[in-house]
Coordinates of C-alpha atoms in Angstrom, one line a residue:
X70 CA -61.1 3.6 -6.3
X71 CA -57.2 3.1 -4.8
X72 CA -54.2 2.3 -6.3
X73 CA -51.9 0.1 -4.1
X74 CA -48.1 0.8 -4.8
X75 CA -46.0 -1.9 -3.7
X76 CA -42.6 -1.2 -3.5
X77 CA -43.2 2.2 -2.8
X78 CA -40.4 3.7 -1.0
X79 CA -38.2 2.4 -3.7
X80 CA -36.3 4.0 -6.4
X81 CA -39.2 3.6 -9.0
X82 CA -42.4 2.9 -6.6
X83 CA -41.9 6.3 -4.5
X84 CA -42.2 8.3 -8.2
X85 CA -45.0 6.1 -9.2
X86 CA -46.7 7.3 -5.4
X87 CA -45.9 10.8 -6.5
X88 CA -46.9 11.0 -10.0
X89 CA -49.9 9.4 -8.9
X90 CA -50.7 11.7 -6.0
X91 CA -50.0 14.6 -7.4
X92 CA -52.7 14.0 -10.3
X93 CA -55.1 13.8 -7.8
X94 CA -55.2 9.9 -7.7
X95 CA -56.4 7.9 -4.1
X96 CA -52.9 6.3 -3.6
X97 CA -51.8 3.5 -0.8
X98 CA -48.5 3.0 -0.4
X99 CA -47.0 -0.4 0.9
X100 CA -44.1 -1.3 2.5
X101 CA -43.1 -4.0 5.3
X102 CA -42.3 -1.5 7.3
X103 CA -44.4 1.5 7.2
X104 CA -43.7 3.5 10.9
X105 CA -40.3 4.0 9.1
X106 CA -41.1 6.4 5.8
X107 CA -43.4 9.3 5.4
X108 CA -45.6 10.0 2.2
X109 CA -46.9 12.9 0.1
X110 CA -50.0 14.6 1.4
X111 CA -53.1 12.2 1.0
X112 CA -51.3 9.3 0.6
X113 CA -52.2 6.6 2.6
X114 CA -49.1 4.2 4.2
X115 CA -49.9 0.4 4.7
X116 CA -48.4 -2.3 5.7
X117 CA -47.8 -5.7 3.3
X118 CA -45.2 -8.3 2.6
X119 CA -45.6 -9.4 -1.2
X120 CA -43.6 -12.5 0.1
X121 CA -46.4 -12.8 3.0
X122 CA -49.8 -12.8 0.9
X123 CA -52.3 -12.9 3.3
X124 CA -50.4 -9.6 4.7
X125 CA -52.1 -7.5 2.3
X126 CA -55.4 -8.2 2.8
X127 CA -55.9 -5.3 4.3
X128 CA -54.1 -3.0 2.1
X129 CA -55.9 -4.5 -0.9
X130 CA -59.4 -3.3 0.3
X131 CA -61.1 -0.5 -1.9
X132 CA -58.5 -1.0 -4.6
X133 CA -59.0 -1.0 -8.0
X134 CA -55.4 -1.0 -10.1
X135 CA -51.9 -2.5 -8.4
X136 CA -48.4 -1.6 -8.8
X137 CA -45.8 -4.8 -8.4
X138 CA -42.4 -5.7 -7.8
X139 CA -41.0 -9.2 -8.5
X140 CA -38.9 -9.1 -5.4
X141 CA -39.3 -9.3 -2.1
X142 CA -35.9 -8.3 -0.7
X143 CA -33.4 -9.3 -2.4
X144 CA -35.1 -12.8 -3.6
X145 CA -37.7 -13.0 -6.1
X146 CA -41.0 -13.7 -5.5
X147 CA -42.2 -17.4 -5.3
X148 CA -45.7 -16.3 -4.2
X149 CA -46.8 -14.8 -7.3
X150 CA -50.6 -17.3 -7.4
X151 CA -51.5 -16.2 -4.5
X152 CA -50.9 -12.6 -5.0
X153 CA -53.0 -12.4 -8.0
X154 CA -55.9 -14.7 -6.2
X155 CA -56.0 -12.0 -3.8
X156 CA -56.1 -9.4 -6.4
X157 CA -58.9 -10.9 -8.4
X158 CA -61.3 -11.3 -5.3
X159 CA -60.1 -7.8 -4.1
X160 CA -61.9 -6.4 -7.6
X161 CA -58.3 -5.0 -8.9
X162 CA -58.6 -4.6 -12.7
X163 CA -55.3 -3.1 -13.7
X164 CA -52.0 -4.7 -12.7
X165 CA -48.2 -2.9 -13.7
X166 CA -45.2 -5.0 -13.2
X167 CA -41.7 -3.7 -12.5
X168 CA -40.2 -6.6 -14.4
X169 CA -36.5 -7.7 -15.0
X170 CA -35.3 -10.1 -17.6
X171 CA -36.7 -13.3 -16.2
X172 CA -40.1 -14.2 -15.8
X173 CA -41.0 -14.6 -12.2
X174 CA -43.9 -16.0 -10.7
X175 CA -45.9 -12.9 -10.5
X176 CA -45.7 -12.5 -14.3
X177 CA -46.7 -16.3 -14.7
X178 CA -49.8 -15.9 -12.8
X179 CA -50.6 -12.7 -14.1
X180 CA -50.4 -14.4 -17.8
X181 CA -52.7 -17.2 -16.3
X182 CA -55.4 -14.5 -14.9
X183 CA -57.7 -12.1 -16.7
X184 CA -56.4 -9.1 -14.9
X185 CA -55.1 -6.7 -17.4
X186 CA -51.2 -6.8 -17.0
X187 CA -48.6 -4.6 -18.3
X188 CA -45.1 -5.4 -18.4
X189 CA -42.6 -2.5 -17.3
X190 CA -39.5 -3.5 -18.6
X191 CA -36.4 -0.6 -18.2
X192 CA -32.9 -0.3 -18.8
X193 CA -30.5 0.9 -16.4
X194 CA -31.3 3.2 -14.4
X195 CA -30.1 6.4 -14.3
X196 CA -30.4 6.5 -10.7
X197 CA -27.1 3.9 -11.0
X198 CA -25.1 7.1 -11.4
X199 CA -25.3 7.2 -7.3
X200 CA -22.9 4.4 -7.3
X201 CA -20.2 6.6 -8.4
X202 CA -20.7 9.1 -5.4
X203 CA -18.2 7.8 -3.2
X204 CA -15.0 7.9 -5.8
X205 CA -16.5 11.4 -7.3
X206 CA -16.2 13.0 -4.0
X207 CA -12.8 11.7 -2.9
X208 CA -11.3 11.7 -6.5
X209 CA -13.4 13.5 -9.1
X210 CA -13.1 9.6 -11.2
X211 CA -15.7 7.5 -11.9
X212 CA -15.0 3.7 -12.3
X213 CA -16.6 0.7 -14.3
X214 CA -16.0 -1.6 -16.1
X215 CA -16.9 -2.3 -19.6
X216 CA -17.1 1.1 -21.8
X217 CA -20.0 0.4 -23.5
X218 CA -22.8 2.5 -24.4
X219 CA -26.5 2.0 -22.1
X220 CA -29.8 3.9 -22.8
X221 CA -30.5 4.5 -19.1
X222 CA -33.6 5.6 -18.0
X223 CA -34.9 8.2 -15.5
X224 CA -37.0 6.6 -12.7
X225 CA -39.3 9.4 -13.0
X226 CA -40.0 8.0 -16.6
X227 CA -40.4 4.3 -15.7
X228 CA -42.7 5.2 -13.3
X229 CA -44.4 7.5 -16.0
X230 CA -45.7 4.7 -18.0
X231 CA -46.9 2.9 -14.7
X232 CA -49.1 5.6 -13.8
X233 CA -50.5 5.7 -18.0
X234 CA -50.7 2.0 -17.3
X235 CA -52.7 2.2 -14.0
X236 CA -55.0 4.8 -15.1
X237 CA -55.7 4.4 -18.5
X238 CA -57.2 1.9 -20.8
X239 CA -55.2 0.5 -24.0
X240 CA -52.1 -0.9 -22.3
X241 CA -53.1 -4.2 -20.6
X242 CA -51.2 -7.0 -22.5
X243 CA -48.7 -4.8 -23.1
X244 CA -44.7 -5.4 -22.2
X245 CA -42.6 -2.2 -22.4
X246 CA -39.2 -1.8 -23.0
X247 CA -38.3 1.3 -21.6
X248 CA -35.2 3.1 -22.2
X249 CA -33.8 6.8 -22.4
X250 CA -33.6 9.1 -25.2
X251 CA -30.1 8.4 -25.6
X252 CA -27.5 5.8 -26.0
X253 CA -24.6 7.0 -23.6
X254 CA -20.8 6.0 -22.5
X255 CA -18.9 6.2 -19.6
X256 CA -17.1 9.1 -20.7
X257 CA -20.3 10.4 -22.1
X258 CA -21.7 10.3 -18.9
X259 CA -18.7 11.8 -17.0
X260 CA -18.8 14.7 -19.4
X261 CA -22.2 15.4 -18.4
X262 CA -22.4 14.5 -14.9
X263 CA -19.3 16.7 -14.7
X264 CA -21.1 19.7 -16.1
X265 CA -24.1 19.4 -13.8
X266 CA -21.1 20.0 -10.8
X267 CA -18.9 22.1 -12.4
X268 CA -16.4 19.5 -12.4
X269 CA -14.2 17.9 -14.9
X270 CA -14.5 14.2 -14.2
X271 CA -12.3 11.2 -15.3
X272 CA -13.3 7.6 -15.9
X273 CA -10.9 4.4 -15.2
X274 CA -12.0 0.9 -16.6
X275 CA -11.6 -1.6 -14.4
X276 CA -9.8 -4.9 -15.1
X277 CA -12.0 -8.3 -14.4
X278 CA -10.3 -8.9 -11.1
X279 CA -10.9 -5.5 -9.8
X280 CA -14.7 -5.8 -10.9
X281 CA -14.4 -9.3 -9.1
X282 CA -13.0 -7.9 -5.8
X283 CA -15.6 -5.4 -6.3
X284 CA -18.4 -7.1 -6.6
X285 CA -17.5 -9.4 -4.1
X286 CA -17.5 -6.5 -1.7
X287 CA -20.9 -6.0 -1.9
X288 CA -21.8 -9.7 -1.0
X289 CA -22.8 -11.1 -4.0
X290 CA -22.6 -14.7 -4.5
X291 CA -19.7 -16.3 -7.3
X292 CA -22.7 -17.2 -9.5
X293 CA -23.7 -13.6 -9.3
X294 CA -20.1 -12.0 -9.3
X295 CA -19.5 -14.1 -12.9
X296 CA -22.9 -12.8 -14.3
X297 CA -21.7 -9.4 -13.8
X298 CA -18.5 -10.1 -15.3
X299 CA -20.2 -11.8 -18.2
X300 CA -22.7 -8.9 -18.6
X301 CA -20.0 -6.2 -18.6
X302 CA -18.0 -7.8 -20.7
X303 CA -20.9 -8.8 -23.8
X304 CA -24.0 -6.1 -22.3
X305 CA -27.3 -7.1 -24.2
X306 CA -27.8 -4.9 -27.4
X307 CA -31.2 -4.0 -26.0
X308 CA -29.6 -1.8 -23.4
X309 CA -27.8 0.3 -26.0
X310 CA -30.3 1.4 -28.0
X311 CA -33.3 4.5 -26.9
X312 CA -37.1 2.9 -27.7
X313 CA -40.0 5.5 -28.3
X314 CA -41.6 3.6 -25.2
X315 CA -42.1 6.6 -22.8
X316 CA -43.0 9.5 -25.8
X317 CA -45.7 6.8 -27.6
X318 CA -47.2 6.1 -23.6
X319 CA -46.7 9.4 -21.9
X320 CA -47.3 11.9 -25.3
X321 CA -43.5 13.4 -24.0
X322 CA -39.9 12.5 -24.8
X323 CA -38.1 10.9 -22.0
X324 CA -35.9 12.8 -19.9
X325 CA -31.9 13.1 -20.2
X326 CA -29.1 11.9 -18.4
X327 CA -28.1 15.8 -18.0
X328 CA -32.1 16.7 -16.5
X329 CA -31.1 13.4 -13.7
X330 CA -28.0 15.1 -13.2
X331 CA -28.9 18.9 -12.7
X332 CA -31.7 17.1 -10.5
X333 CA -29.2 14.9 -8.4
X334 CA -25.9 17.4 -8.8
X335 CA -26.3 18.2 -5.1
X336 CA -25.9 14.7 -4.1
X337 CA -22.1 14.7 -5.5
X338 CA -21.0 17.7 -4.1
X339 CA -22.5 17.8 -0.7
X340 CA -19.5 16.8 1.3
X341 CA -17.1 19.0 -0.2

């Protein structure tokens, strides 16, 4: 039977297409926009809006176990009945969430159904690092603010307990924290990042009104530029400290920040 991957040319959803594929899994990969992405070999692109439910009719056809997001874009899901109606009369028995902080209506239904649901609950990711490409190439300094510690987690690892939940009995019910091996600060992080490049990189804290400005930039509403300034300045304890999540699911210990950045090194160094 298939496993539909939503989100699946995402940071997370393309490794949970991969890790799937490549253990021999019958994998369909959604996305709004499917003429625009390729897939691994055997891997099946459709096209489905999560925020459009009758969209994935199609796509849901054949399929037994179903990867979510809570988002569709950048707003979360209000749709989340009618997904899971259309996953129960599809015959889908397993159900993984990507999950934030704050239940969404996916998770609500999903509580409400007898699917078998499991929670995937991660940290930062260590993918995050890519925000500092820009400043590493043009001054060999990474900025942020706040200089506290984060267990950040490889995608390759979220998407690791996905594919356990997906495939294998015991983890319906379940709701995962999932977090590195290691608690990490920004000059940790520097130190190693640095290494992976053969650089010696520096890190600047930035004051609240240059993490404003910032921010700001990106388009993020007030409400949303004083979260972030609230979350850097008191992060949740959660975040700082490594959970045997991914070695207890996955039988392996999670990977490092140094394996992401001997993996990624290329990205910060291409321009030069």
């Amino acid at each position: 039977m298939t496993i539909l991957v939503a989100g699946a040319t995402g940071t997370v959803g393309a490794e949970v297409v991969r890790q799937l594929a490549a253990a021999g899994h019958p994998v369909r990969a959604l996305s709004r926009t499917p003429e625009r992405h390729t897939a691994p070999a055997g891997v099946e692109l459709a096209r489905g809006d999560l925020a459009v439910p009758e969209s994935l009719v199609p796509a849901l056809e054949g399929v037994s176990a179903l990867h979510l997001i809570t988002f569709g874009g950048d707003e979360p899901l209000t749709t989340g009945p009618e997904l899971v109606e259309l996953a129960r009369r599809a015959g889908v028995r397993r159900v993984s969430v990507l999950s934030g902080w704050e239940e969404s209506s996916v998770e609500r239904a999903l509580r409400a159904s007898e699917l078998g649901w499991t929670w995937l609950r991660p940290v930062e990711f260590m993918a995050n690092a890519l925000w500092w490409k820009e400043n590493i190439l043009s001054s060999g300094r990474i900025e942020v603010f706040g200089d506290w510690p984060t267990a950040m987690v490889h995608e390759a690892d979220i998407a690791a307990v996905a594919v356990a939940a997906l495939t294998e009995d015991g983890h319906a019910g379940k709701d995962y924290l999932i977090t590195g091996p290691e608690a990490l600060t920004p000059e940790d992080r520097a130190r190693v990042l640095g290494e992976a490049i053969g650089e010696r990189l520096t890190v600047r804290l930035l004051t609240e009104d240059e993490e404003r400005a910032k921010l700001r930039s990106y388009g993020y509403s007030e409400e949303d530029v004083e979260f972030g300034i609230a979350l850097g300045k008191n992060p949740p304890e959660v975040g700082m400290v490594p959970q045997p999540t991914v070695r207890e699911v996955t039988g392996r210990p999670g990977r490092t920040f140094a394996q992401w950045a001997a993996e990624h090194a290329g990205e910060f160094t291409a321009a030069r």
